[in-house]
Short mmCIF file of C-alpha atoms in Angstrom, two decimals:
data_model
loop_
_atom_site.label_atom_id
_atom_site.label_comp_id
_atom_site.label_asym_id
_atom_site.label_seq_id
_atom_site.Cartn_x
_atom_site.Cartn_y
_atom_site.Cartn_z
CA MET A 1 -99.67 -38.35 85.71
CA ASN A 2 -100.16 -41.30 83.40
CA THR A 3 -96.50 -42.12 82.59
CA SER A 4 -97.04 -44.70 79.74
CA PRO A 5 -99.92 -43.40 77.39
CA LEU A 6 -101.27 -46.11 75.28
CA THR A 7 -99.49 -45.75 71.88
CA TYR A 8 -101.25 -48.93 70.45
CA ASP A 9 -104.16 -49.00 68.09
CA GLU A 10 -107.06 -49.90 70.88
CA THR A 11 -108.94 -51.54 68.06
CA GLU A 12 -106.02 -53.76 67.04
CA LEU A 13 -105.51 -55.10 70.14
CA LEU A 14 -108.58 -55.94 70.97
CA THR A 15 -109.02 -57.67 67.80
CA MET A 16 -106.09 -60.05 68.27
CA GLY A 17 -107.32 -60.70 71.61
CA THR A 18 -106.28 -61.56 74.83
CA ALA A 19 -105.41 -65.13 74.26
CA THR A 20 -102.97 -64.50 71.13
CA LEU A 21 -101.33 -61.64 73.41
CA PHE A 22 -101.15 -64.08 76.04
CA GLU A 23 -99.25 -66.64 73.77
CA ALA A 24 -97.38 -64.33 72.42
CA ALA A 25 -95.89 -62.81 75.82
CA ARG A 26 -94.50 -66.34 76.72
CA LEU A 27 -95.03 -64.57 80.16
CA ASP A 28 -96.94 -64.98 83.02
CA CYS A 29 -99.24 -62.31 82.30
CA ASP A 30 -102.67 -63.46 82.96
CA LEU A 31 -104.78 -62.72 85.96
CA ASP A 32 -106.81 -65.56 87.24
CA PRO A 33 -109.50 -66.39 85.25
CA GLU A 34 -112.12 -65.78 88.11
CA LEU A 35 -111.94 -62.17 87.18
CA ARG A 36 -115.14 -62.03 84.77
CA PRO A 37 -116.60 -59.36 82.24
CA VAL A 38 -119.83 -58.15 84.88
CA TRP A 39 -121.74 -57.49 81.57
CA PRO A 40 -121.66 -59.43 78.49
CA GLY A 41 -119.56 -58.07 75.98
CA ALA A 42 -117.67 -55.72 77.89
CA ARG A 43 -114.15 -55.34 77.00
CA LEU A 44 -110.88 -53.12 77.60
CA CYS A 45 -107.87 -51.97 76.67
CA GLY A 46 -105.52 -49.32 78.57
CA THR A 47 -102.64 -48.29 81.18
CA ALA A 48 -103.23 -49.64 84.69
CA LEU A 49 -103.61 -47.50 87.83
CA PRO A 50 -102.76 -49.52 90.24
CA VAL A 51 -104.94 -49.57 93.66
CA LEU A 52 -104.85 -51.46 97.32
CA ALA A 53 -107.96 -51.58 99.24
CA ALA A 54 -108.91 -53.23 102.35
CA SER A 55 -111.79 -55.55 102.56
CA GLY A 56 -114.74 -54.12 102.53
CA ASP A 57 -113.61 -50.47 102.29
CA ASN A 58 -113.83 -48.73 98.82
CA LEU A 59 -112.36 -45.18 100.06
CA PRO A 60 -109.13 -46.06 97.82
CA LEU A 61 -110.91 -46.37 94.70
CA HIS A 62 -112.38 -42.55 95.41
CA TRP A 63 -108.98 -41.46 95.91
CA ALA A 64 -107.80 -43.12 92.52
CA LEU A 65 -110.03 -41.01 90.47
CA GLU A 66 -108.35 -37.62 91.59
CA GLN A 67 -105.32 -39.67 89.97
CA ALA A 68 -106.57 -41.30 87.06
CA ALA A 69 -105.63 -39.84 83.30
CA PRO A 70 -107.62 -40.10 80.37
CA GLY A 71 -106.56 -43.92 78.87
CA ASP A 72 -105.95 -45.71 82.51
CA VAL A 73 -107.83 -48.98 83.88
CA LEU A 74 -108.08 -49.12 87.23
CA VAL A 75 -106.53 -52.27 88.51
CA VAL A 76 -107.61 -53.02 92.18
CA ASP A 77 -106.43 -55.69 94.68
CA ALA A 78 -109.35 -55.80 97.18
CA GLY A 79 -108.51 -59.35 98.34
CA GLY A 80 -111.57 -60.83 96.78
CA SER A 81 -113.88 -59.36 99.07
CA ARG A 82 -117.35 -60.06 98.42
CA CYS A 83 -119.15 -56.50 98.72
CA GLY A 84 -120.13 -53.94 95.95
CA PHE A 85 -116.78 -51.72 95.84
CA TRP A 86 -117.76 -50.19 92.34
CA GLY A 87 -121.28 -49.14 90.65
CA GLU A 88 -122.89 -46.85 88.45
CA VAL A 89 -121.97 -43.55 90.85
CA LEU A 90 -117.98 -44.44 90.56
CA SER A 91 -118.66 -45.60 86.85
CA VAL A 92 -120.08 -42.49 85.22
CA ALA A 93 -117.26 -40.16 87.62
CA ALA A 94 -114.54 -42.48 86.00
CA GLN A 95 -116.00 -41.80 81.96
CA ALA A 96 -115.86 -38.22 83.12
CA ARG A 97 -112.03 -38.91 83.57
CA GLY A 98 -111.56 -40.56 80.32
CA VAL A 99 -110.74 -43.68 82.65
CA ARG A 100 -111.12 -46.96 80.04
CA GLY A 101 -112.55 -49.30 82.55
CA LEU A 102 -112.15 -51.49 85.82
CA VAL A 103 -110.32 -54.71 87.20
CA ILE A 104 -110.76 -55.77 90.51
CA ASP A 105 -110.73 -58.66 92.58
CA GLY A 106 -113.55 -57.86 94.43
CA GLY A 107 -117.35 -57.23 94.23
CA VAL A 108 -119.29 -55.34 91.27
CA ARG A 109 -122.85 -54.46 91.61
CA ASP A 110 -125.33 -51.85 89.20
CA THR A 111 -124.29 -54.31 86.45
CA ALA A 112 -127.27 -53.13 83.97
CA GLN A 113 -126.78 -49.66 85.00
CA LEU A 114 -122.66 -50.16 83.96
CA GLU A 115 -123.81 -52.40 80.60
CA GLN A 116 -126.05 -49.20 79.70
CA LEU A 117 -123.22 -46.69 80.04
CA GLY A 118 -120.75 -49.18 78.47
CA PHE A 119 -118.34 -48.95 81.01
CA ALA A 120 -116.39 -52.05 81.10
CA ALA A 121 -115.82 -53.79 84.39
CA PHE A 122 -114.24 -57.11 85.31
CA SER A 123 -114.27 -58.83 89.08
CA SER A 124 -114.61 -61.37 91.27
CA SER A 125 -117.89 -61.61 92.32
CA ILE A 126 -121.01 -59.55 91.66
CA ALA A 127 -122.03 -58.08 95.05
CA ILE A 128 -124.77 -55.80 96.81
CA ARG A 129 -123.06 -55.68 100.18
CA GLY A 130 -121.90 -51.86 100.79
CA THR A 131 -118.39 -50.83 101.89
CA GLY A 132 -116.99 -48.75 104.34
CA LYS A 133 -114.45 -45.71 103.64
CA ALA A 134 -112.23 -45.52 106.66
CA TRP A 135 -108.58 -46.46 104.93
CA ARG A 136 -107.11 -44.50 101.92
CA GLY A 137 -104.95 -47.50 100.60
CA THR A 138 -102.61 -47.16 97.86
CA VAL A 139 -102.98 -45.32 94.33
CA GLY A 140 -100.46 -45.79 91.92
CA GLU A 141 -98.38 -48.03 93.66
CA PRO A 142 -97.56 -51.59 92.62
CA ILE A 143 -99.39 -54.31 93.69
CA THR A 144 -100.04 -57.97 93.27
CA VAL A 145 -103.41 -59.13 91.93
CA ARG A 146 -103.43 -62.64 93.12
CA GLY A 147 -100.00 -63.84 91.94
CA ARG A 148 -100.06 -61.55 89.42
CA PRO A 149 -97.81 -57.73 89.60
CA VAL A 150 -99.40 -54.90 88.20
CA ARG A 151 -97.48 -51.79 87.90
CA ARG A 152 -98.49 -48.12 87.08
CA GLY A 153 -98.33 -47.89 82.77
CA ASP A 154 -98.47 -51.59 82.37
CA LEU A 155 -100.91 -52.53 79.26
CA VAL A 156 -104.05 -53.95 80.15
CA VAL A 157 -106.32 -55.61 77.84
CA ALA A 158 -109.74 -57.91 78.77
CA ASP A 159 -112.49 -59.75 76.83
CA GLN A 160 -114.52 -62.31 77.37
CA ASP A 161 -111.76 -65.11 77.26
CA GLY A 162 -109.60 -63.08 80.25
CA ILE A 163 -107.08 -60.49 81.15
CA VAL A 164 -103.43 -59.82 80.69
CA VAL A 165 -101.36 -57.40 82.21
CA LEU A 166 -98.03 -56.60 79.99
CA PRO A 167 -95.16 -54.95 81.46
CA ALA A 168 -94.76 -51.94 80.18
CA GLU A 169 -91.04 -52.32 78.82
CA ARG A 170 -92.16 -55.43 76.80
CA VAL A 171 -95.17 -54.15 75.24
CA ASP A 172 -92.86 -53.59 72.10
CA ASP A 173 -91.71 -56.81 71.71
CA VAL A 174 -95.51 -58.74 72.83
CA VAL A 175 -97.37 -56.88 70.12
CA GLU A 176 -94.92 -57.89 67.49
CA ALA A 177 -94.89 -61.14 68.34
CA ALA A 178 -98.68 -61.17 68.49
CA ARG A 179 -99.16 -59.57 65.35
CA ALA A 180 -96.59 -62.29 63.54
CA ARG A 181 -98.89 -64.56 65.25
CA ALA A 182 -102.34 -63.53 64.32
CA ALA A 183 -100.86 -63.62 60.28
CA LYS A 184 -99.90 -66.91 61.39
CA GLU A 185 -103.14 -68.72 62.56
CA GLU A 186 -104.91 -66.77 59.76
CA ALA A 187 -102.67 -68.65 56.89
CA TYR A 188 -103.51 -71.76 59.23
CA MET A 189 -107.43 -70.90 59.09
CA ASP A 190 -107.21 -70.77 55.14
CA ARG A 191 -105.48 -74.40 55.17
CA LEU A 192 -108.33 -75.72 57.26
CA ARG A 193 -111.03 -74.17 55.47
CA SER A 194 -109.80 -75.78 52.13
CA GLY A 195 -110.08 -79.43 53.85
CA GLU A 196 -106.76 -79.42 55.88
CA LEU A 197 -106.43 -81.64 59.27
CA THR A 198 -104.91 -80.08 62.18
CA LEU A 199 -103.31 -83.34 62.62
CA ASP A 200 -101.30 -82.12 59.60
CA ILE A 201 -100.72 -78.70 60.12
CA TYR A 202 -99.08 -78.92 63.10
CA ALA A 203 -97.36 -82.04 62.55
CA LEU A 204 -99.34 -84.27 65.07
CA ARG A 205 -99.39 -87.87 63.38
CA ASP A 206 -95.95 -88.47 65.13
CA THR A 207 -96.89 -87.51 68.77
CA GLN A 208 -96.97 -90.68 71.18
#
């Protein structure tokens, strides 16, 4: 079962965006920018289900769908392997389970079909080479994705700017800080629209 269900409005978090959430968090919670959406406009918000896979072996992703709960996002450490760990078949199965999307340090294929399905996926590569199915890996145990820790129940938000993974115990504070930051930035936008300069708004004139 998912131990930390998403309790925040998905639309609000996606509207604030990953950049605002990251800046508000003041944490090293951003994933490597090489992990990019596999189709234009893909974005997701949900709770992390961590998966560890071996290079060129996607068996753990099949097992992960058995444990996945509605609202989960599969976050997979596949070591950056340039193989097609995920495609149309797993996306259809994931959607039937209520999975919100996929973040993988590894390859994804069938990208046109994923876009048609509306299944949000972020990966380090697009790759057509197939995978084996020899090692079950781990599902639900903590992993590290390029130096960033991911635990089950952490909040994952991803959009065209990047990906953030917020520790479950910090989500309340981060969301409140993000709301305050978004309100402050909107006030800045009003001043900019009236003709003020960023040099004055950010008090940069005396910066050496």
